[in-house]
Amino acid sequence: AAATAGLHLAAIVGLPFADRGALYNVAAIAAEGRVLALIPKTFIPNYGEFYERRWFTPAFSGIRRVQISGTAADIPFGTSVLIRDSENSGVALAAEICEDLWAPAPPSSGHALAGATIIANLSASDEIIGKADYRRSLISVQSGRLAAAYIYADCGAGESSTDLVFAGHHIIAENSVLLNQSELFSPVMISADIDTERLAQERKRTGTFAAGIPDSPEQRYEELYITFRKAEKPLFRYIDPLPFVPSGQEELERRCEEVITLQAEGLMQRLRHTKVRNAVIGISGGLDSTLALLVTVRAFDRLSLDRGGIQAITMPAFGTTDRTYRNAHDLMHSLGVTPREISIRDAVLRHFEDIGHDPAIHDAVYENAQARERTQILMDIANSCAGLVIGTGDLSELALGWATYNGDHISMYGVNASIPKTLVRHLAAHCLRDPSVWAKRGDPEQFVQTLQDILDTPVSPELLPPEEDSISQKTEEIIGPYELHDFFLYYTVRWGFGPKKILCLAEQAFSAGTSRAVPRSREEIIRWMKLFYRRFFSQQFKRSCLPDGPKVGSVTLSPRGDWRMPSDADSALWISELETLENPGDV
């Protein structure tokens, strides 16, 4: 206890403690130079190699006051104790011991309902084959159930006895995510940053957590206050610049297969319900329409429907380049769907004439008229063949409102509606693994070459005339990198963080040392974050009337599901906070 004086930390030490003729297995919490509380172990094992009942008494209900030699004050002694941060940071620490976690009703469940965001466990868990995996899963799952951080310190070298070996398996988990762990039989200390705001947001998001909070007097906790050390930059914690994309290749491939299957299953149910055997989809030669077509092909195959029922239509106009035009045709032929080409140039020019618009003026009218003409064609063809128009727009475009209202914004079923742009590329690339499955009627080699070229093509709506047959309208040069926008989207929608927190995380995620994304400067991050907030708030009206589409991840903007936002919501508070952070010393 004396060693903690002047330090913003709490130390938790295991020891035996005698009181009223009984011996307890206790976790003593010390901070600011004093012993704050003694937490007795609740569940005393007496099976297998454990014979603790020979010595220890289980914890009692309520809290006693005890004294320790050399201390001036009575000390709370009992399981219902919380150590809170005096600066109201959301830190609330509670403790349990070893077997408590393995019991059917761990004390940590009550601690979390009482407000604990961090659970500490002092453990003497001997090592046997397979136990480490179970221990790791148990701790991760408990942290997820409680929306809490779980710190587990295990006995290691020097603790071995006649028949037992201890491996020192230390673990830190947060809301089911393993932040850090030690190697077995490696005498090291581990550390991690715990995001208590993230935990608080998760608890508020799930109303069932608050529903279980007890309010009876015997279940109330004694609360003590100290000052904890706050994380400093750079964080120990790894901040992934691509939160929607798994980092390991094996996990990425598994995730991609699962996502494509979810998309296809959603479309299959809609086809079953409507008894429709035809689908209509616009193919631009770009990534989004390519993924939508691949998902549609998967759905038709799983339903044993003829791929000829998929009418894939390319509709060249003023911005179409030879590259995307060729890729659109090659993709359709290699997949064995029914290909069609309908040029919209003359129809749009006639429309300009009807409304009195000069086609030399390349404004919103010029661009959006093309998108709306394409949607009209798709809808009418779907009516003629009793088919469904398959939407191609993705989650990132919906977040930014990068879609033409009543144009590509509309479909009969949007299979990409909850797929972020940073994941779209990986989903399409995943289909290169087994080209023969996709190119059943065509040439697998052509399929591979075409899909690879589509993956290498810059993202563009191709609504403005090309320059020397090259794409002139590159989306990320206009609205910013999708890597940044997906990062902002994830932390805004999934975790409810404000600009200050997101900027801090983004600076670390997109630092010079990152290997998963292009490094970004603070100025660049702020510039595109401002645009993100302005567009995200102002474009809600497009999301308020979205077509149906399958939810595949924890972030979705469907007005019928997770997302509720008034169309007149104002971004002023977010922009104002961001503008105060342009000085590097402000985060």
PDB file of N, CA, C and O in Angstrom, residues 386-444:
ATOM      1  N   ALA A 386     -41.220  -9.423 -64.992  1.00  0.00           N
ATOM      2  CA  ALA A 386     -41.613  -9.829 -63.639  1.00  0.00           C
ATOM      3  C   ALA A 386     -40.380 -10.134 -62.796  1.00  0.00           C
ATOM      4  O   ALA A 386     -40.264 -11.179 -62.166  1.00  0.00           O
ATOM      5  N   GLY A 387     -39.437  -9.195 -62.797  1.00  0.00           N
ATOM      6  CA  GLY A 387     -38.189  -9.385 -62.074  1.00  0.00           C
ATOM      7  C   GLY A 387     -37.983  -8.363 -60.980  1.00  0.00           C
ATOM      8  O   GLY A 387     -38.792  -7.448 -60.793  1.00  0.00           O
ATOM      9  N   LEU A 388     -36.898  -8.529 -60.222  1.00  0.00           N
ATOM     10  CA  LEU A 388     -36.513  -7.599 -59.163  1.00  0.00           C
ATOM     11  C   LEU A 388     -35.299  -6.794 -59.606  1.00  0.00           C
ATOM     12  O   LEU A 388     -34.337  -7.363 -60.133  1.00  0.00           O
ATOM     13  N   VAL A 389     -35.330  -5.491 -59.372  1.00  0.00           N
ATOM     14  CA  VAL A 389     -34.147  -4.668 -59.608  1.00  0.00           C
ATOM     15  C   VAL A 389     -33.235  -4.796 -58.396  1.00  0.00           C
ATOM     16  O   VAL A 389     -33.642  -4.515 -57.262  1.00  0.00           O
ATOM     17  N   ILE A 390     -32.001  -5.229 -58.629  1.00  0.00           N
ATOM     18  CA  ILE A 390     -31.042  -5.430 -57.549  1.00  0.00           C
ATOM     19  C   ILE A 390     -30.214  -4.165 -57.368  1.00  0.00           C
ATOM     20  O   ILE A 390     -29.546  -3.708 -58.306  1.00  0.00           O
ATOM     21  N   GLY A 391     -30.254  -3.584 -56.163  1.00  0.00           N
ATOM     22  CA  GLY A 391     -29.494  -2.365 -55.888  1.00  0.00           C
ATOM     23  C   GLY A 391     -28.015  -2.667 -55.717  1.00  0.00           C
ATOM     24  O   GLY A 391     -27.635  -3.736 -55.235  1.00  0.00           O
ATOM     25  N   THR A 392     -27.181  -1.702 -56.092  1.00  0.00           N
ATOM     26  CA  THR A 392     -25.730  -1.904 -56.043  1.00  0.00           C
ATOM     27  C   THR A 392     -25.021  -0.970 -55.071  1.00  0.00           C
ATOM     28  O   THR A 392     -23.857  -1.190 -54.749  1.00  0.00           O
ATOM     29  N   GLY A 393     -25.690   0.085 -54.586  1.00  0.00           N
ATOM     30  CA  GLY A 393     -25.039   1.057 -53.707  1.00  0.00           C
ATOM     31  C   GLY A 393     -24.607   0.453 -52.384  1.00  0.00           C
ATOM     32  O   GLY A 393     -25.266  -0.445 -51.851  1.00  0.00           O
ATOM     33  N   ASP A 394     -23.478   0.930 -51.839  1.00  0.00           N
ATOM     34  CA  ASP A 394     -22.931   0.353 -50.613  1.00  0.00           C
ATOM     35  C   ASP A 394     -23.132   1.268 -49.405  1.00  0.00           C
ATOM     36  O   ASP A 394     -23.622   2.396 -49.527  1.00  0.00           O
ATOM     37  N   LEU A 395     -22.742   0.766 -48.237  1.00  0.00           N
ATOM     38  CA  LEU A 395     -22.936   1.475 -46.968  1.00  0.00           C
ATOM     39  C   LEU A 395     -22.194   2.809 -46.930  1.00  0.00           C
ATOM     40  O   LEU A 395     -22.735   3.808 -46.441  1.00  0.00           O
ATOM     41  N   SER A 396     -20.973   2.851 -47.424  1.00  0.00           N
ATOM     42  CA  SER A 396     -20.180   4.085 -47.380  1.00  0.00           C
ATOM     43  C   SER A 396     -20.831   5.169 -48.224  1.00  0.00           C
ATOM     44  O   SER A 396     -20.835   6.348 -47.849  1.00  0.00           O
ATOM     45  N   GLU A 397     -21.367   4.791 -49.386  1.00  0.00           N
ATOM     46  CA  GLU A 397     -22.056   5.768 -50.229  1.00  0.00           C
ATOM     47  C   GLU A 397     -23.316   6.280 -49.537  1.00  0.00           C
ATOM     48  O   GLU A 397     -23.650   7.467 -49.625  1.00  0.00           O
ATOM     49  N   LEU A 398     -24.015   5.399 -48.837  1.00  0.00           N
ATOM     50  CA  LEU A 398     -25.210   5.825 -48.105  1.00  0.00           C
ATOM     51  C   LEU A 398     -24.846   6.790 -46.981  1.00  0.00           C
ATOM     52  O   LEU A 398     -25.563   7.752 -46.713  1.00  0.00           O
ATOM     53  N   ALA A 399     -23.726   6.518 -46.303  1.00  0.00           N
ATOM     54  CA  ALA A 399     -23.305   7.392 -45.206  1.00  0.00           C
ATOM     55  C   ALA A 399     -22.996   8.796 -45.708  1.00  0.00           C
ATOM     56  O   ALA A 399     -23.303   9.793 -45.050  1.00  0.00           O
ATOM     57  N   LEU A 400     -22.394   8.878 -46.878  1.00  0.00           N
ATOM     58  CA  LEU A 400     -22.008  10.174 -47.443  1.00  0.00           C
ATOM     59  C   LEU A 400     -23.077  10.766 -48.355  1.00  0.00           C
ATOM     60  O   LEU A 400     -22.925  11.889 -48.837  1.00  0.00           O
ATOM     61  N   GLY A 401     -24.127  10.008 -48.597  1.00  0.00           N
ATOM     62  CA  GLY A 401     -25.144  10.486 -49.529  1.00  0.00           C
ATOM     63  C   GLY A 401     -24.635  10.533 -50.954  1.00  0.00           C
ATOM     64  O   GLY A 401     -25.147  11.302 -51.776  1.00  0.00           O
ATOM     65  N   TRP A 402     -23.635   9.714 -51.272  1.00  0.00           N
ATOM     66  CA  TRP A 402     -23.034   9.714 -52.604  1.00  0.00           C
ATOM     67  C   TRP A 402     -23.880   8.839 -53.537  1.00  0.00           C
ATOM     68  O   TRP A 402     -23.480   7.798 -54.019  1.00  0.00           O
ATOM     69  N   ALA A 403     -25.091   9.278 -53.761  1.00  0.00           N
ATOM     70  CA  ALA A 403     -26.032   8.568 -54.616  1.00  0.00           C
ATOM     71  C   ALA A 403     -27.054   9.577 -55.108  1.00  0.00           C
ATOM     72  O   ALA A 403     -27.346  10.561 -54.430  1.00  0.00           O
ATOM     73  N   THR A 404     -27.592   9.335 -56.289  1.00  0.00           N
ATOM     74  CA  THR A 404     -28.600  10.230 -56.858  1.00  0.00           C
ATOM     75  C   THR A 404     -29.975   9.860 -56.322  1.00  0.00           C
ATOM     76  O   THR A 404     -30.430   8.720 -56.511  1.00  0.00           O
ATOM     77  N   TYR A 405     -30.600  10.807 -55.653  1.00  0.00           N
ATOM     78  CA  TYR A 405     -31.936  10.566 -55.106  1.00  0.00           C
ATOM     79  C   TYR A 405     -32.879  10.181 -56.244  1.00  0.00           C
ATOM     80  O   TYR A 405     -32.949  10.843 -57.283  1.00  0.00           O
ATOM     81  N   ASN A 406     -33.592   9.066 -56.032  1.00  0.00           N
ATOM     82  CA  ASN A 406     -34.481   8.514 -57.050  1.00  0.00           C
ATOM     83  C   ASN A 406     -33.715   8.082 -58.294  1.00  0.00           C
ATOM     84  O   ASN A 406     -34.284   7.946 -59.373  1.00  0.00           O
ATOM     85  N   GLY A 407     -32.414   7.859 -58.127  1.00  0.00           N
ATOM     86  CA  GLY A 407     -31.599   7.291 -59.199  1.00  0.00           C
ATOM     87  C   GLY A 407     -31.032   5.985 -58.711  1.00  0.00           C
ATOM     88  O   GLY A 407     -31.783   5.059 -58.359  1.00  0.00           O
ATOM     89  N   ASP A 408     -29.701   5.889 -58.636  1.00  0.00           N
ATOM     90  CA  ASP A 408     -29.078   4.668 -58.111  1.00  0.00           C
ATOM     91  C   ASP A 408     -29.385   4.484 -56.625  1.00  0.00           C
ATOM     92  O   ASP A 408     -29.074   3.432 -56.045  1.00  0.00           O
ATOM     93  N   HIS A 409     -30.012   5.466 -56.005  1.00  0.00           N
ATOM     94  CA  HIS A 409     -30.463   5.397 -54.617  1.00  0.00           C
ATOM     95  C   HIS A 409     -31.615   4.389 -54.456  1.00  0.00           C
ATOM     96  O   HIS A 409     -31.852   3.865 -53.366  1.00  0.00           O
ATOM     97  N   ILE A 410     -32.310   4.068 -55.565  1.00  0.00           N
ATOM     98  CA  ILE A 410     -33.524   3.264 -55.500  1.00  0.00           C
ATOM     99  C   ILE A 410     -33.325   1.901 -56.182  1.00  0.00           C
ATOM    100  O   ILE A 410     -32.659   1.796 -57.196  1.00  0.00           O
ATOM    101  N   SER A 411     -33.904   0.870 -55.578  1.00  0.00           N
ATOM    102  CA  SER A 411     -33.940  -0.462 -56.181  1.00  0.00           C
ATOM    103  C   SER A 411     -35.084  -1.226 -55.534  1.00  0.00           C
ATOM    104  O   SER A 411     -35.845  -0.661 -54.740  1.00  0.00           O
ATOM    105  N   MET A 412     -35.188  -2.498 -55.843  1.00  0.00           N
ATOM    106  CA  MET A 412     -36.194  -3.340 -55.200  1.00  0.00           C
ATOM    107  C   MET A 412     -35.598  -4.195 -54.083  1.00  0.00           C
ATOM    108  O   MET A 412     -36.319  -4.698 -53.235  1.00  0.00           O
ATOM    109  N   TYR A 413     -34.281  -4.351 -54.092  1.00  0.00           N
ATOM    110  CA  TYR A 413     -33.573  -5.027 -52.995  1.00  0.00           C
ATOM    111  C   TYR A 413     -32.101  -4.684 -53.122  1.00  0.00           C
ATOM    112  O   TYR A 413     -31.472  -4.986 -54.135  1.00  0.00           O
ATOM    113  N   GLY A 414     -31.553  -4.036 -52.085  1.00  0.00           N
ATOM    114  CA  GLY A 414     -30.168  -3.552 -52.136  1.00  0.00           C
ATOM    115  C   GLY A 414     -29.226  -4.495 -51.426  1.00  0.00           C
ATOM    116  O   GLY A 414     -29.069  -4.409 -50.193  1.00  0.00           O
ATOM    117  N   VAL A 415     -28.574  -5.381 -52.157  1.00  0.00           N
ATOM    118  CA  VAL A 415     -27.756  -6.412 -51.522  1.00  0.00           C
ATOM    119  C   VAL A 415     -26.491  -5.860 -50.877  1.00  0.00           C
ATOM    120  O   VAL A 415     -25.899  -6.493 -49.997  1.00  0.00           O
ATOM    121  N   ASN A 416     -26.037  -4.664 -51.301  1.00  0.00           N
ATOM    122  CA  ASN A 416     -24.810  -4.077 -50.745  1.00  0.00           C
ATOM    123  C   ASN A 416     -25.067  -3.033 -49.664  1.00  0.00           C
ATOM    124  O   ASN A 416     -24.136  -2.355 -49.230  1.00  0.00           O
ATOM    125  N   ALA A 417     -26.313  -2.911 -49.211  1.00  0.00           N
ATOM    126  CA  ALA A 417     -26.690  -1.777 -48.375  1.00  0.00           C
ATOM    127  C   ALA A 417     -25.914  -1.665 -47.072  1.00  0.00           C
ATOM    128  O   ALA A 417     -25.780  -0.572 -46.526  1.00  0.00           O
ATOM    129  N   SER A 418     -25.395  -2.769 -46.539  1.00  0.00           N
ATOM    130  CA  SER A 418     -24.634  -2.678 -45.290  1.00  0.00           C
ATOM    131  C   SER A 418     -23.181  -3.134 -45.473  1.00  0.00           C
ATOM    132  O   SER A 418     -22.536  -3.533 -44.511  1.00  0.00           O
ATOM    133  N   ILE A 419     -22.684  -3.011 -46.703  1.00  0.00           N
ATOM    134  CA  ILE A 419     -21.292  -3.373 -46.991  1.00  0.00           C
ATOM    135  C   ILE A 419     -20.465  -2.096 -47.147  1.00  0.00           C
ATOM    136  O   ILE A 419     -20.700  -1.321 -48.080  1.00  0.00           O
ATOM    137  N   PRO A 420     -19.506  -1.826 -46.261  1.00  0.00           N
ATOM    138  CA  PRO A 420     -18.669  -0.632 -46.400  1.00  0.00           C
ATOM    139  C   PRO A 420     -17.719  -0.761 -47.591  1.00  0.00           C
ATOM    140  O   PRO A 420     -17.325  -1.875 -47.971  1.00  0.00           O
ATOM    141  N   LYS A 421     -17.355   0.361 -48.172  1.00  0.00           N
ATOM    142  CA  LYS A 421     -16.540   0.362 -49.381  1.00  0.00           C
ATOM    143  C   LYS A 421     -15.211  -0.363 -49.174  1.00  0.00           C
ATOM    144  O   LYS A 421     -14.735  -1.053 -50.080  1.00  0.00           O
ATOM    145  N   THR A 422     -14.599  -0.221 -48.002  1.00  0.00           N
ATOM    146  CA  THR A 422     -13.309  -0.869 -47.773  1.00  0.00           C
ATOM    147  C   THR A 422     -13.419  -2.386 -47.774  1.00  0.00           C
ATOM    148  O   THR A 422     -12.426  -3.076 -47.978  1.00  0.00           O
ATOM    149  N   LEU A 423     -14.618  -2.915 -47.551  1.00  0.00           N
ATOM    150  CA  LEU A 423     -14.805  -4.363 -47.580  1.00  0.00           C
ATOM    151  C   LEU A 423     -15.232  -4.847 -48.957  1.00  0.00           C
ATOM    152  O   LEU A 423     -14.982  -6.003 -49.305  1.00  0.00           O
ATOM    153  N   VAL A 424     -15.878  -3.997 -49.735  1.00  0.00           N
ATOM    154  CA  VAL A 424     -16.365  -4.393 -51.060  1.00  0.00           C
ATOM    155  C   VAL A 424     -15.242  -4.992 -51.895  1.00  0.00           C
ATOM    156  O   VAL A 424     -15.391  -6.050 -52.521  1.00  0.00           O
ATOM    157  N   ARG A 425     -14.096  -4.321 -51.913  1.00  0.00           N
ATOM    158  CA  ARG A 425     -12.967  -4.777 -52.721  1.00  0.00           C
ATOM    159  C   ARG A 425     -12.531  -6.189 -52.323  1.00  0.00           C
ATOM    160  O   ARG A 425     -12.250  -7.039 -53.166  1.00  0.00           O
ATOM    161  N   HIS A 426     -12.491  -6.453 -51.023  1.00  0.00           N
ATOM    162  CA  HIS A 426     -12.049  -7.761 -50.549  1.00  0.00           C
ATOM    163  C   HIS A 426     -13.084  -8.845 -50.857  1.00  0.00           C
ATOM    164  O   HIS A 426     -12.728  -9.994 -51.130  1.00  0.00           O
ATOM    165  N   LEU A 427     -14.366  -8.485 -50.821  1.00  0.00           N
ATOM    166  CA  LEU A 427     -15.407  -9.456 -51.147  1.00  0.00           C
ATOM    167  C   LEU A 427     -15.317  -9.860 -52.610  1.00  0.00           C
ATOM    168  O   LEU A 427     -15.440 -11.045 -52.950  1.00  0.00           O
ATOM    169  N   ALA A 428     -15.102  -8.888 -53.482  1.00  0.00           N
ATOM    170  CA  ALA A 428     -14.965  -9.199 -54.907  1.00  0.00           C
ATOM    171  C   ALA A 428     -13.703 -10.034 -55.145  1.00  0.00           C
ATOM    172  O   ALA A 428     -13.729 -11.027 -55.885  1.00  0.00           O
ATOM    173  N   ALA A 429     -12.600  -9.629 -54.506  1.00  0.00           N
ATOM    174  CA  ALA A 429     -11.336 -10.367 -54.679  1.00  0.00           C
ATOM    175  C   ALA A 429     -11.450 -11.799 -54.169  1.00  0.00           C
ATOM    176  O   ALA A 429     -10.791 -12.707 -54.688  1.00  0.00           O
ATOM    177  N   HIS A 430     -12.283 -12.015 -53.153  1.00  0.00           N
ATOM    178  CA  HIS A 430     -12.474 -13.362 -52.598  1.00  0.00           C
ATOM    179  C   HIS A 430     -12.973 -14.327 -53.659  1.00  0.00           C
ATOM    180  O   HIS A 430     -12.663 -15.530 -53.625  1.00  0.00           O
ATOM    181  N   CYS A 431     -13.719 -13.816 -54.620  1.00  0.00           N
ATOM    182  CA  CYS A 431     -14.285 -14.678 -55.659  1.00  0.00           C
ATOM    183  C   CYS A 431     -13.236 -15.157 -56.653  1.00  0.00           C
ATOM    184  O   CYS A 431     -13.526 -16.037 -57.474  1.00  0.00           O
ATOM    185  N   LEU A 432     -12.026 -14.596 -56.584  1.00  0.00           N
ATOM    186  CA  LEU A 432     -10.941 -15.062 -57.448  1.00  0.00           C
ATOM    187  C   LEU A 432     -10.383 -16.399 -56.981  1.00  0.00           C
ATOM    188  O   LEU A 432      -9.639 -17.061 -57.719  1.00  0.00           O
ATOM    189  N   ARG A 433     -10.706 -16.812 -55.768  1.00  0.00           N
ATOM    190  CA  ARG A 433     -10.135 -18.036 -55.218  1.00  0.00           C
ATOM    191  C   ARG A 433     -10.565 -19.269 -55.994  1.00  0.00           C
ATOM    192  O   ARG A 433      -9.816 -20.222 -56.116  1.00  0.00           O
ATOM    193  N   ASP A 434     -11.807 -19.268 -56.491  1.00  0.00           N
ATOM    194  CA  ASP A 434     -12.309 -20.447 -57.203  1.00  0.00           C
ATOM    195  C   ASP A 434     -13.095 -19.984 -58.430  1.00  0.00           C
ATOM    196  O   ASP A 434     -14.324 -20.052 -58.467  1.00  0.00           O
ATOM    197  N   PRO A 435     -12.397 -19.508 -59.456  1.00  0.00           N
ATOM    198  CA  PRO A 435     -13.087 -18.922 -60.616  1.00  0.00           C
ATOM    199  C   PRO A 435     -13.990 -19.892 -61.352  1.00  0.00           C
ATOM    200  O   PRO A 435     -14.983 -19.487 -61.965  1.00  0.00           O
ATOM    201  N   SER A 436     -13.693 -21.184 -61.299  1.00  0.00           N
ATOM    202  CA  SER A 436     -14.517 -22.153 -62.026  1.00  0.00           C
ATOM    203  C   SER A 436     -15.939 -22.217 -61.478  1.00  0.00           C
ATOM    204  O   SER A 436     -16.885 -22.539 -62.211  1.00  0.00           O
ATOM    205  N   VAL A 437     -16.096 -21.926 -60.180  1.00  0.00           N
ATOM    206  CA  VAL A 437     -17.436 -21.924 -59.585  1.00  0.00           C
ATOM    207  C   VAL A 437     -18.277 -20.796 -60.168  1.00  0.00           C
ATOM    208  O   VAL A 437     -19.483 -20.937 -60.385  1.00  0.00           O
ATOM    209  N   TRP A 438     -17.641 -19.678 -60.424  1.00  0.00           N
ATOM    210  CA  TRP A 438     -18.362 -18.509 -60.928  1.00  0.00           C
ATOM    211  C   TRP A 438     -18.531 -18.567 -62.445  1.00  0.00           C
ATOM    212  O   TRP A 438     -19.609 -18.261 -62.958  1.00  0.00           O
ATOM    213  N   ALA A 439     -17.482 -18.933 -63.153  1.00  0.00           N
ATOM    214  CA  ALA A 439     -17.527 -18.944 -64.628  1.00  0.00           C
ATOM    215  C   ALA A 439     -18.004 -20.300 -65.134  1.00  0.00           C
ATOM    216  O   ALA A 439     -17.311 -20.973 -65.898  1.00  0.00           O
ATOM    217  N   LYS A 440     -19.191 -20.700 -64.726  1.00  0.00           N
ATOM    218  CA  LYS A 440     -19.698 -22.018 -65.108  1.00  0.00           C
ATOM    219  C   LYS A 440     -19.973 -22.115 -66.613  1.00  0.00           C
ATOM    220  O   LYS A 440     -19.794 -23.160 -67.218  1.00  0.00           O
ATOM    221  N   ARG A 441     -20.426 -21.026 -67.185  1.00  0.00           N
ATOM    222  CA  ARG A 441     -20.762 -21.040 -68.602  1.00  0.00           C
ATOM    223  C   ARG A 441     -19.710 -20.313 -69.446  1.00  0.00           C
ATOM    224  O   ARG A 441     -19.758 -20.347 -70.659  1.00  0.00           O
ATOM    225  N   GLY A 442     -18.816 -19.629 -68.791  1.00  0.00           N
ATOM    226  CA  GLY A 442     -17.839 -18.845 -69.523  1.00  0.00           C
ATOM    227  C   GLY A 442     -16.426 -19.367 -69.316  1.00  0.00           C
ATOM    228  O   GLY A 442     -16.205 -20.513 -68.918  1.00  0.00           O
ATOM    229  N   ASP A 443     -15.487 -18.489 -69.565  1.00  0.00           N
ATOM    230  CA  ASP A 443     -14.076 -18.824 -69.476  1.00  0.00           C
ATOM    231  C   ASP A 443     -13.542 -18.376 -68.120  1.00  0.00           C
ATOM    232  O   ASP A 443     -13.497 -17.176 -67.842  1.00  0.00           O
ATOM    233  N   PRO A 444     -13.116 -19.330 -67.251  1.00  0.00           N
ATOM    234  CA  PRO A 444     -12.600 -18.929 -65.939  1.00  0.00           C
ATOM    235  C   PRO A 444     -11.426 -17.964 -66.029  1.00  0.00           C
ATOM    236  O   PRO A 444     -11.287 -17.065 -65.211  1.00  0.00           O
TER     237      PRO A 444
END
